[in-house]
PDB file of C-alpha atoms in Angstrom:
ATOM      1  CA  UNK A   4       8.201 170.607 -95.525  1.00  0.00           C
ATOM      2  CA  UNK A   5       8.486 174.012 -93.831  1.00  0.00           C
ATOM      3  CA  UNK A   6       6.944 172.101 -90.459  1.00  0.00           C
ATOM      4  CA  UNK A   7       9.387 168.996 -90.686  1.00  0.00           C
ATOM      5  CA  UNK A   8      12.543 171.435 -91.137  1.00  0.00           C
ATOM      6  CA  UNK A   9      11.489 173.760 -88.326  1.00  0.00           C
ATOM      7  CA  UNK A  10      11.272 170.477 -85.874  1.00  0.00           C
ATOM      8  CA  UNK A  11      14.967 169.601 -86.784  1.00  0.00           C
ATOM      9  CA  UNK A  12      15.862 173.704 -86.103  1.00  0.00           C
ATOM     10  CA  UNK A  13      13.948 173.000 -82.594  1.00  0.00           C
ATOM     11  CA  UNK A  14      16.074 170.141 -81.875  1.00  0.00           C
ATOM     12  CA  UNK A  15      19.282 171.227 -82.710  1.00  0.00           C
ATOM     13  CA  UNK A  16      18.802 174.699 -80.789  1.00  0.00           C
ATOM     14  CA  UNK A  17      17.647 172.244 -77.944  1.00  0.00           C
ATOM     15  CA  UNK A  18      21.029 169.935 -78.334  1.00  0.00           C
ATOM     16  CA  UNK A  19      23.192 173.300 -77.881  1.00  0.00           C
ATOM     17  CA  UNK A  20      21.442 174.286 -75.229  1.00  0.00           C
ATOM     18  CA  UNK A  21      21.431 171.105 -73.086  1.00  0.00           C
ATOM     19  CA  UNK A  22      25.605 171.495 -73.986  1.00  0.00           C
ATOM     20  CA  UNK A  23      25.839 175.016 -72.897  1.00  0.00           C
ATOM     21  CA  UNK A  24      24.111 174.477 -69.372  1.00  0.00           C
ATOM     22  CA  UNK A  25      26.878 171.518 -69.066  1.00  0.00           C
ATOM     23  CA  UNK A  26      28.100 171.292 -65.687  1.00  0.00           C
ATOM     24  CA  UNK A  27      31.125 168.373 -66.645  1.00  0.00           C
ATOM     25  CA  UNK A  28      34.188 170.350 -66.518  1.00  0.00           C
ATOM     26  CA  UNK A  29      37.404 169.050 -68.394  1.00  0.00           C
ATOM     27  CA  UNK A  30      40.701 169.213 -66.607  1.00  0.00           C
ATOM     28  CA  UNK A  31      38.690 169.586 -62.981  1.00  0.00           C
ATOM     29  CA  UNK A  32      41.109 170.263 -59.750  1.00  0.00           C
ATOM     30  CA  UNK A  33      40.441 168.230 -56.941  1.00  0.00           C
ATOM     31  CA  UNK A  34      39.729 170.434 -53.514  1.00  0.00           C
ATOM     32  CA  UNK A  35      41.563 168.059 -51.268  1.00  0.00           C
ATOM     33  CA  UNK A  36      44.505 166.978 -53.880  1.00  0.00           C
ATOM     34  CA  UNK A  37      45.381 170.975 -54.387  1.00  0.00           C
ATOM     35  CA  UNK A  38      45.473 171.788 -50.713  1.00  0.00           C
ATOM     36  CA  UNK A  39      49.171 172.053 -49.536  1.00  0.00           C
ATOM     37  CA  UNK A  40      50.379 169.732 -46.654  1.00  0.00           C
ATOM     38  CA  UNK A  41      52.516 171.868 -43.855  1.00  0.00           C
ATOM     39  CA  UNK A  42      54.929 170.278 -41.772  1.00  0.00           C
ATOM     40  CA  UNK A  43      57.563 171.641 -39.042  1.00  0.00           C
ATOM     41  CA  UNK A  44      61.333 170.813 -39.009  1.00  0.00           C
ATOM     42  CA  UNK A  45      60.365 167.784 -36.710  1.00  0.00           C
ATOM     43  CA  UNK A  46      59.501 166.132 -39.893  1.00  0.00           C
ATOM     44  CA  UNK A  47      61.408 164.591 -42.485  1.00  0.00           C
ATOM     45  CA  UNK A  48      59.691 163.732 -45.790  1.00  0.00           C
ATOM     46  CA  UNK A  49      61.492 161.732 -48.505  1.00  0.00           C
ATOM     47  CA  UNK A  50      60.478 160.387 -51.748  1.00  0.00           C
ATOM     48  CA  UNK A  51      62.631 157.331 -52.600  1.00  0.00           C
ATOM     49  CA  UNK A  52      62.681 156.071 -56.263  1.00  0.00           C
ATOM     50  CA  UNK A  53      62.178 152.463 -55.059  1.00  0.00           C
ATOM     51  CA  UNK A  54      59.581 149.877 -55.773  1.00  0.00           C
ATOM     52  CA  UNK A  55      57.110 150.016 -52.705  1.00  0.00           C
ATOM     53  CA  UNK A  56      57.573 146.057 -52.521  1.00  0.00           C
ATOM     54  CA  UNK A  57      59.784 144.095 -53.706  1.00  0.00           C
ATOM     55  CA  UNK A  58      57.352 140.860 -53.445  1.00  0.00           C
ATOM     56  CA  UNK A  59      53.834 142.173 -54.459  1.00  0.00           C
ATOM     57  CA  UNK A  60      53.335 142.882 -57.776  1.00  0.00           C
ATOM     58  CA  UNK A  61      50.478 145.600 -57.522  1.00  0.00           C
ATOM     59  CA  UNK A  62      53.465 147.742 -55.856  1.00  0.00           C
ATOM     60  CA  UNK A  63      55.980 147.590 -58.344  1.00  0.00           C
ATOM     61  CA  UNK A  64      55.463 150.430 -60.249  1.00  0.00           C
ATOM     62  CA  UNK A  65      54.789 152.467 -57.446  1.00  0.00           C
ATOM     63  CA  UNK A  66      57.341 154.897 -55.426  1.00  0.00           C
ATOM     64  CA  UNK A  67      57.903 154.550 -51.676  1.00  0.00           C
ATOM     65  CA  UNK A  68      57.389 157.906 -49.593  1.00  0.00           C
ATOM     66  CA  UNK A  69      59.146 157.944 -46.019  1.00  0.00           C
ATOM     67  CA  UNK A  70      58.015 160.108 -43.481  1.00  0.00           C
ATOM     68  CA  UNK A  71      59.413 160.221 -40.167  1.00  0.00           C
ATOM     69  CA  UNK A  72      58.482 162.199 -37.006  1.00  0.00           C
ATOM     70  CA  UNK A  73      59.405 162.122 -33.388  1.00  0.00           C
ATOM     71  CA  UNK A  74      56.340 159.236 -32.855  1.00  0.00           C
ATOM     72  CA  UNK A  75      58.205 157.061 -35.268  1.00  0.00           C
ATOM     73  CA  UNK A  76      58.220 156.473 -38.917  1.00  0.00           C
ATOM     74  CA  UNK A  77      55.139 155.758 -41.514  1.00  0.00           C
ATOM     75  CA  UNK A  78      55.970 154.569 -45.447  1.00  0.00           C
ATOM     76  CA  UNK A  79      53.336 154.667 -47.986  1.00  0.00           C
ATOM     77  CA  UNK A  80      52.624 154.167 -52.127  1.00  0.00           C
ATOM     78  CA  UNK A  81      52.859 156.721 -54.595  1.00  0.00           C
ATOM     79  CA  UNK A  82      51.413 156.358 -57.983  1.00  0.00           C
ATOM     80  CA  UNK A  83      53.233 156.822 -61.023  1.00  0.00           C
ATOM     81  CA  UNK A  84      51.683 159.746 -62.092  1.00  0.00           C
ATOM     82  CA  UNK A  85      51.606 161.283 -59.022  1.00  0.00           C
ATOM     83  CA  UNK A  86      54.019 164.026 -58.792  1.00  0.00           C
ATOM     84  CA  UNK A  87      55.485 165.731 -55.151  1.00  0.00           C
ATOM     85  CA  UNK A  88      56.765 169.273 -54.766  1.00  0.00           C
ATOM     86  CA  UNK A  89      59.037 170.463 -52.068  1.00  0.00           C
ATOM     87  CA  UNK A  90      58.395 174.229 -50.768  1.00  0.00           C
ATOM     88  CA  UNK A  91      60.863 175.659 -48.196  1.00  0.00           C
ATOM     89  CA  UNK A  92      60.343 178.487 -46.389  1.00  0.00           C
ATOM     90  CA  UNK A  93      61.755 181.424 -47.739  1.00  0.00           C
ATOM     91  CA  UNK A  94      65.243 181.984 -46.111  1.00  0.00           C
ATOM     92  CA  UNK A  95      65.843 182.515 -42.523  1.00  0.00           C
ATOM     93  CA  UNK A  96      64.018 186.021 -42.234  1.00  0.00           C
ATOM     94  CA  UNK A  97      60.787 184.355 -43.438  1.00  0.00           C
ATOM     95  CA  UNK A  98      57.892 184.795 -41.274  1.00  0.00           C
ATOM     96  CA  UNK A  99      56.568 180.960 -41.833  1.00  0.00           C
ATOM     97  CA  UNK A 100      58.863 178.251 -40.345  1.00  0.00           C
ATOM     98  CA  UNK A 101      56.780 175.620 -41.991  1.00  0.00           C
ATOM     99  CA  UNK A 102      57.467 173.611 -45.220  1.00  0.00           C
ATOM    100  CA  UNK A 103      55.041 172.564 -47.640  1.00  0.00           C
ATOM    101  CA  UNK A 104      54.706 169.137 -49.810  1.00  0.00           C
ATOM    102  CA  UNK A 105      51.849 170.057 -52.887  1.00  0.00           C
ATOM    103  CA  UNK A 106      50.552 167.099 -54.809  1.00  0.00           C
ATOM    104  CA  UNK A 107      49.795 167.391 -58.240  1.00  0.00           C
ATOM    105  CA  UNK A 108      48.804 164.551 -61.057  1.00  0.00           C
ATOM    106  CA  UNK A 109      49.578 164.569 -64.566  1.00  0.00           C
ATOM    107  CA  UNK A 110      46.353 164.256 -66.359  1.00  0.00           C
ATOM    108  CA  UNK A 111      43.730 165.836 -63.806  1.00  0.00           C
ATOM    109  CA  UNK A 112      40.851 165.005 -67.036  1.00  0.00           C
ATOM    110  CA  UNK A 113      41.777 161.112 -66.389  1.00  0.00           C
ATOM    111  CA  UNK A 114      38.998 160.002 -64.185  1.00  0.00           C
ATOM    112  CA  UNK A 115      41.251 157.636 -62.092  1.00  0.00           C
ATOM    113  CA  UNK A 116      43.939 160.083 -61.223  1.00  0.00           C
ATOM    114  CA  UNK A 117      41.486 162.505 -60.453  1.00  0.00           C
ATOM    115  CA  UNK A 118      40.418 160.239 -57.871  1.00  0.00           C
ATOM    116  CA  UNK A 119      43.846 159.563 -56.616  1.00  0.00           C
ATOM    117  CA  UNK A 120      44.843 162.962 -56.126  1.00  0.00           C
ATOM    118  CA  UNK A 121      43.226 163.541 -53.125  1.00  0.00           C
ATOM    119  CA  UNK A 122      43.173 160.476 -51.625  1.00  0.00           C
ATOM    120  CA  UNK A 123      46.941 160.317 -52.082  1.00  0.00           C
ATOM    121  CA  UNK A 124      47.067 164.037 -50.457  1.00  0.00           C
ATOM    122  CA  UNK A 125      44.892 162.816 -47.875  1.00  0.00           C
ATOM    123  CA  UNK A 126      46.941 159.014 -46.835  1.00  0.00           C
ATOM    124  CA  UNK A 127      50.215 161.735 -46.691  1.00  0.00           C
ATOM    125  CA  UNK A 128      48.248 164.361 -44.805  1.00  0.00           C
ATOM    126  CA  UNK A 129      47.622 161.309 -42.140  1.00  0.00           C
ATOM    127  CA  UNK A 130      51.346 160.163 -42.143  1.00  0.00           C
ATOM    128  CA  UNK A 131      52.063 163.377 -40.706  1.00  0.00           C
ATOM    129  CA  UNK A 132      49.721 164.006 -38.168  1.00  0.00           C
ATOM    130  CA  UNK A 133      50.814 160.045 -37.278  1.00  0.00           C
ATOM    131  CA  UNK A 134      53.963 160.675 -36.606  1.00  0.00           C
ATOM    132  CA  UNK A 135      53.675 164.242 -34.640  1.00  0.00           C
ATOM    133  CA  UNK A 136      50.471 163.842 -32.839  1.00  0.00           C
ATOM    134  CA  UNK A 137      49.124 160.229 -33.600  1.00  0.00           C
ATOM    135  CA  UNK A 138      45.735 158.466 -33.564  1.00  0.00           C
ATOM    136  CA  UNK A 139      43.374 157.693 -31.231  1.00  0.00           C
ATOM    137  CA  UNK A 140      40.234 155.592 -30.521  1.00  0.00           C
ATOM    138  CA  UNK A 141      37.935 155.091 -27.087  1.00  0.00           C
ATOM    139  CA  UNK A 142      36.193 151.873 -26.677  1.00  0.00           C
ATOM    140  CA  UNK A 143      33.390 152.231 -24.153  1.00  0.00           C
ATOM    141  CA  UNK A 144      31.615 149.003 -22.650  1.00  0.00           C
ATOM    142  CA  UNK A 145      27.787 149.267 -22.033  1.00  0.00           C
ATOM    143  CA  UNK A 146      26.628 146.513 -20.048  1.00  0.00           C
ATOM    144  CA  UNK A 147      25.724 144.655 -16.922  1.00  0.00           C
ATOM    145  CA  UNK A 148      29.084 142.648 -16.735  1.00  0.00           C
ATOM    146  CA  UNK A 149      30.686 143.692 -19.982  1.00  0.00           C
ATOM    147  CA  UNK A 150      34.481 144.738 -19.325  1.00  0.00           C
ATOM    148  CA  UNK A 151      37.936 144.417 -20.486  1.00  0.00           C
ATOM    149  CA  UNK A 152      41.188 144.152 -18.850  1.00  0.00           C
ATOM    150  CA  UNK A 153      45.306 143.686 -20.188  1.00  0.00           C
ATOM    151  CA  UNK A 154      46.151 140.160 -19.457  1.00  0.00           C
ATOM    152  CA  UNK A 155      50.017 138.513 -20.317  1.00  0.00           C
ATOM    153  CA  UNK A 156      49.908 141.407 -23.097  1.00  0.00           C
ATOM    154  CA  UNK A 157      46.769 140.744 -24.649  1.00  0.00           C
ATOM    155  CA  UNK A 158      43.533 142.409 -24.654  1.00  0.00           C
ATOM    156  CA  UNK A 159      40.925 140.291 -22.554  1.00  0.00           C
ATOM    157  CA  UNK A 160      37.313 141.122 -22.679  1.00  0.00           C
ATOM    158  CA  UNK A 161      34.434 140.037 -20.990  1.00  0.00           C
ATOM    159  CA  UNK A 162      30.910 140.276 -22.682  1.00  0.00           C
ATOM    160  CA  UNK A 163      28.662 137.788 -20.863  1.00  0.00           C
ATOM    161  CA  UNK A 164      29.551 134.701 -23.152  1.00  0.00           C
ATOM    162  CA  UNK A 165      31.058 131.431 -21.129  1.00  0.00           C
ATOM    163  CA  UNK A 166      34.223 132.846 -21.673  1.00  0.00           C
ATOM    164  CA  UNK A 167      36.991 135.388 -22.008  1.00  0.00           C
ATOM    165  CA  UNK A 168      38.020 136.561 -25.612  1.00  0.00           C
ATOM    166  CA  UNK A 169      41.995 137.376 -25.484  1.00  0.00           C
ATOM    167  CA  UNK A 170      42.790 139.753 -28.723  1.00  0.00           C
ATOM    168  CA  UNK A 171      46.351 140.020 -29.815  1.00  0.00           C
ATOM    169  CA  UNK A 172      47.214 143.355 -29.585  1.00  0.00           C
ATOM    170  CA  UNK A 173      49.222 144.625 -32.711  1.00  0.00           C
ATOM    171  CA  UNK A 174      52.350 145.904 -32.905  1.00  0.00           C
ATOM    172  CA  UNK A 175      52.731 149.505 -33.588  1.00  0.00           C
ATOM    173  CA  UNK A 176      49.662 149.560 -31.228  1.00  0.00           C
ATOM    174  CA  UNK A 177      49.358 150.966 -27.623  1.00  0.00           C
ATOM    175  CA  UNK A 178      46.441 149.593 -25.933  1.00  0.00           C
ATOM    176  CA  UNK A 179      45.425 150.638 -22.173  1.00  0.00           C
ATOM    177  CA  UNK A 180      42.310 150.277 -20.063  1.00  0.00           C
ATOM    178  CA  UNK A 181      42.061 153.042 -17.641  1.00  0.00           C
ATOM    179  CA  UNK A 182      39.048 151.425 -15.983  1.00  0.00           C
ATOM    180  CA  UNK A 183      37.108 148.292 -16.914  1.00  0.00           C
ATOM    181  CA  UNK A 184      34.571 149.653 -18.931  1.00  0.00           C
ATOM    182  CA  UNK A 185      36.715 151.816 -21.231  1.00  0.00           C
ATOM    183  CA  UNK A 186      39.583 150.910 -23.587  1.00  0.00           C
ATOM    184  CA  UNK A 187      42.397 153.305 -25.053  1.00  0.00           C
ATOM    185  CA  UNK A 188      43.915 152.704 -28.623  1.00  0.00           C
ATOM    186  CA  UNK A 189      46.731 154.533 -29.852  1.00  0.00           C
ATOM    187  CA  UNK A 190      48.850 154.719 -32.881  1.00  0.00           C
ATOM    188  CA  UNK A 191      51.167 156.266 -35.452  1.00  0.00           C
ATOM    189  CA  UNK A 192      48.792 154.637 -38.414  1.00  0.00           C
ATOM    190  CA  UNK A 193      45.246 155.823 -38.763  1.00  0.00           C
ATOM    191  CA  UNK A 194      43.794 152.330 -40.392  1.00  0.00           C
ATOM    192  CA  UNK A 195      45.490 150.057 -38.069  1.00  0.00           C
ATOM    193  CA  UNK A 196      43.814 152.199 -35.209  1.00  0.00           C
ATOM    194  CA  UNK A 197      40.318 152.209 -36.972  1.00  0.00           C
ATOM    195  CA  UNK A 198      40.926 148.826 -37.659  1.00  0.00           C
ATOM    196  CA  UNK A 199      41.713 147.256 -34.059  1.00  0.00           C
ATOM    197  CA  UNK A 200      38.712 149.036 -32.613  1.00  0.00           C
ATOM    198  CA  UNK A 201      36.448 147.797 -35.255  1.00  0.00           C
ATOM    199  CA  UNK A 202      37.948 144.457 -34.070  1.00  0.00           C
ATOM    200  CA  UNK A 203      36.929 144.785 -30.763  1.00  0.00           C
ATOM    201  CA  UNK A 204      32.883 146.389 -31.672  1.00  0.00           C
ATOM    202  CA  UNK A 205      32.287 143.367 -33.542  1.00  0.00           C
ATOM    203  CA  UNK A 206      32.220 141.218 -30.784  1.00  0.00           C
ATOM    204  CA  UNK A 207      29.460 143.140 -29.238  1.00  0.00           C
ATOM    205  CA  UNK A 208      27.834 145.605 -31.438  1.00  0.00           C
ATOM    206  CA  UNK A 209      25.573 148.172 -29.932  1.00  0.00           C
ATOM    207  CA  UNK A 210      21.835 147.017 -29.963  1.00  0.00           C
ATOM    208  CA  UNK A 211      19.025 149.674 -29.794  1.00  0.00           C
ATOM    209  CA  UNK A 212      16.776 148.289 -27.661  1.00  0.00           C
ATOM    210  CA  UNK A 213      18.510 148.356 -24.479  1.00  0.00           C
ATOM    211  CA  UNK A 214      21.116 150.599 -26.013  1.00  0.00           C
ATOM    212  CA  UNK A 215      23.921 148.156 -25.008  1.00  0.00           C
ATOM    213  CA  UNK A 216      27.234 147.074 -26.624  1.00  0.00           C
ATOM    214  CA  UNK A 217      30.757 148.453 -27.233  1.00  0.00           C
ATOM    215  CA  UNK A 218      30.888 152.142 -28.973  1.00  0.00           C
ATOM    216  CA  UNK A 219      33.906 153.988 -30.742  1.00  0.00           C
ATOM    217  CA  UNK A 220      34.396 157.260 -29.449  1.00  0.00           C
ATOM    218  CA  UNK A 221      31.006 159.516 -29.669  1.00  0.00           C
ATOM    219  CA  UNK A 222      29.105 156.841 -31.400  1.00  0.00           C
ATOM    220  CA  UNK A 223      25.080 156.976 -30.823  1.00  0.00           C
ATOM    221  CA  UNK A 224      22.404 154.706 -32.269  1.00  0.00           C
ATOM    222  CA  UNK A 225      19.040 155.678 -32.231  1.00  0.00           C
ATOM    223  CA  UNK A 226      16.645 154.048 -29.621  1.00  0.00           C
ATOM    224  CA  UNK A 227      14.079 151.574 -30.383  1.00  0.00           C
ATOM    225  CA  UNK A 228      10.789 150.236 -28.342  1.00  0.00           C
ATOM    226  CA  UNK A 229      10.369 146.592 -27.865  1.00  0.00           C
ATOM    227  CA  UNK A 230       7.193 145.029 -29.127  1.00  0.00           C
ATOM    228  CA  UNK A 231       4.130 146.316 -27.117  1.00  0.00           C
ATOM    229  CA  UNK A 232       1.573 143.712 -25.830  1.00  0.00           C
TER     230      UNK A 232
END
């Protein structure tokens, strides 16, 4: 008897240890979501108390949020529980001539706006560098033959197949091609940017055998030998 209630003693000192060394924190702040966003006076944000879209359900509970710049203007989705505050700078003998936009959530324990915190702090984050600074993205062409070229406003390339591919170019997209082996991508929107150039890869993705292909920016894949006889 004295054996079988010193096991359950054991156990139960066990159970409030394993709680004790707990590292799941309740109420948890998000590192990106609680950062502030800074802007200048070349920036206008405004948070509208309309439906995103009118036509898609999935947005009808949602806010719109408007931000214009001198590169042109960006709107995006804001969740329900998602809340925005508005810091001015402190009168006109403040030091800091930047305003601030803080994101908060109403439930931070609720695993879903937790995770919607930052990425909402983060899509807003982007619509501001969009519209001051915009995107960018750098196609380079690797290959005997392999170039590209603007042709009656679309983007033609030239990878070695029996023809030319001809790409739409988006709107709210400015594409050049400086020489024939490199293309230029610019935009106010981040994902349309990312998205065009990914476009463009797929039509010859780098190989690492002869370490041709299109690449995005820096991008580097690791070399590989051939089959040795």
């Amino acid at each position: 008897m004295q054996q079988v209630s010193l096991r359950i003693v054991g156990q139960a000192t066990r159970q409030q240890l394993r709680r004790s060394l707990s590292t799941t924190r309740v109420g948890a702040m998000s590192h990106i979501g609680g950062l502030p966003i800074k802007y200048t006076s070349e920036v206008k944000i405004e948070h509208l108390p309309l439906a995103f879209s009118s036509s898609d359900s999935r947005f009808f509970d949602k806010t719109t949020l408007k931000v214009t710049g001198p590169l042109g203007e960006r709107t995006m989705p804001i969740e329900p529980f998602v809340s925005l505050e508005f810091v001015q700078p402190n009168g006109p003998q403040s030091s800091s001539t930047e305003s601030q936009l803080l994101v908060s959530v109403g439930n931070s324990a609720e695993r879903k706006q937790r995770q919607m915190w930052g990425t909402t702090r983060a899509c807003i984050n982007n619509c501001v560098i969009g519209v001051t600074e915009g995107f960018s993205a750098t196609l380079r062409f690797v290959g005997v033959g392999y170039r590209a070229a603007i042709e009656n406003g679309q983007l033609a390339l030239r990878l070695g197949y029996s023809h030319p591919i001809n790409l739409d170019i988006p709107e709210g997209l400015k594409v050049s091609v400086p020489t024939p082996t490199r293309v230029l991508i610019n935009g106010i929107d981040l994902q349309q940017v990312k998205l065009f150039a990914a476009k463009v890869r797929k039509w010859k993705k780098p190989e690492p055998y002869n370490q041709k292909g299109i690449f995005i920016d820096d991008e580097t894949i690791a070399k590989k030998d051939g089959k040795k006889k």
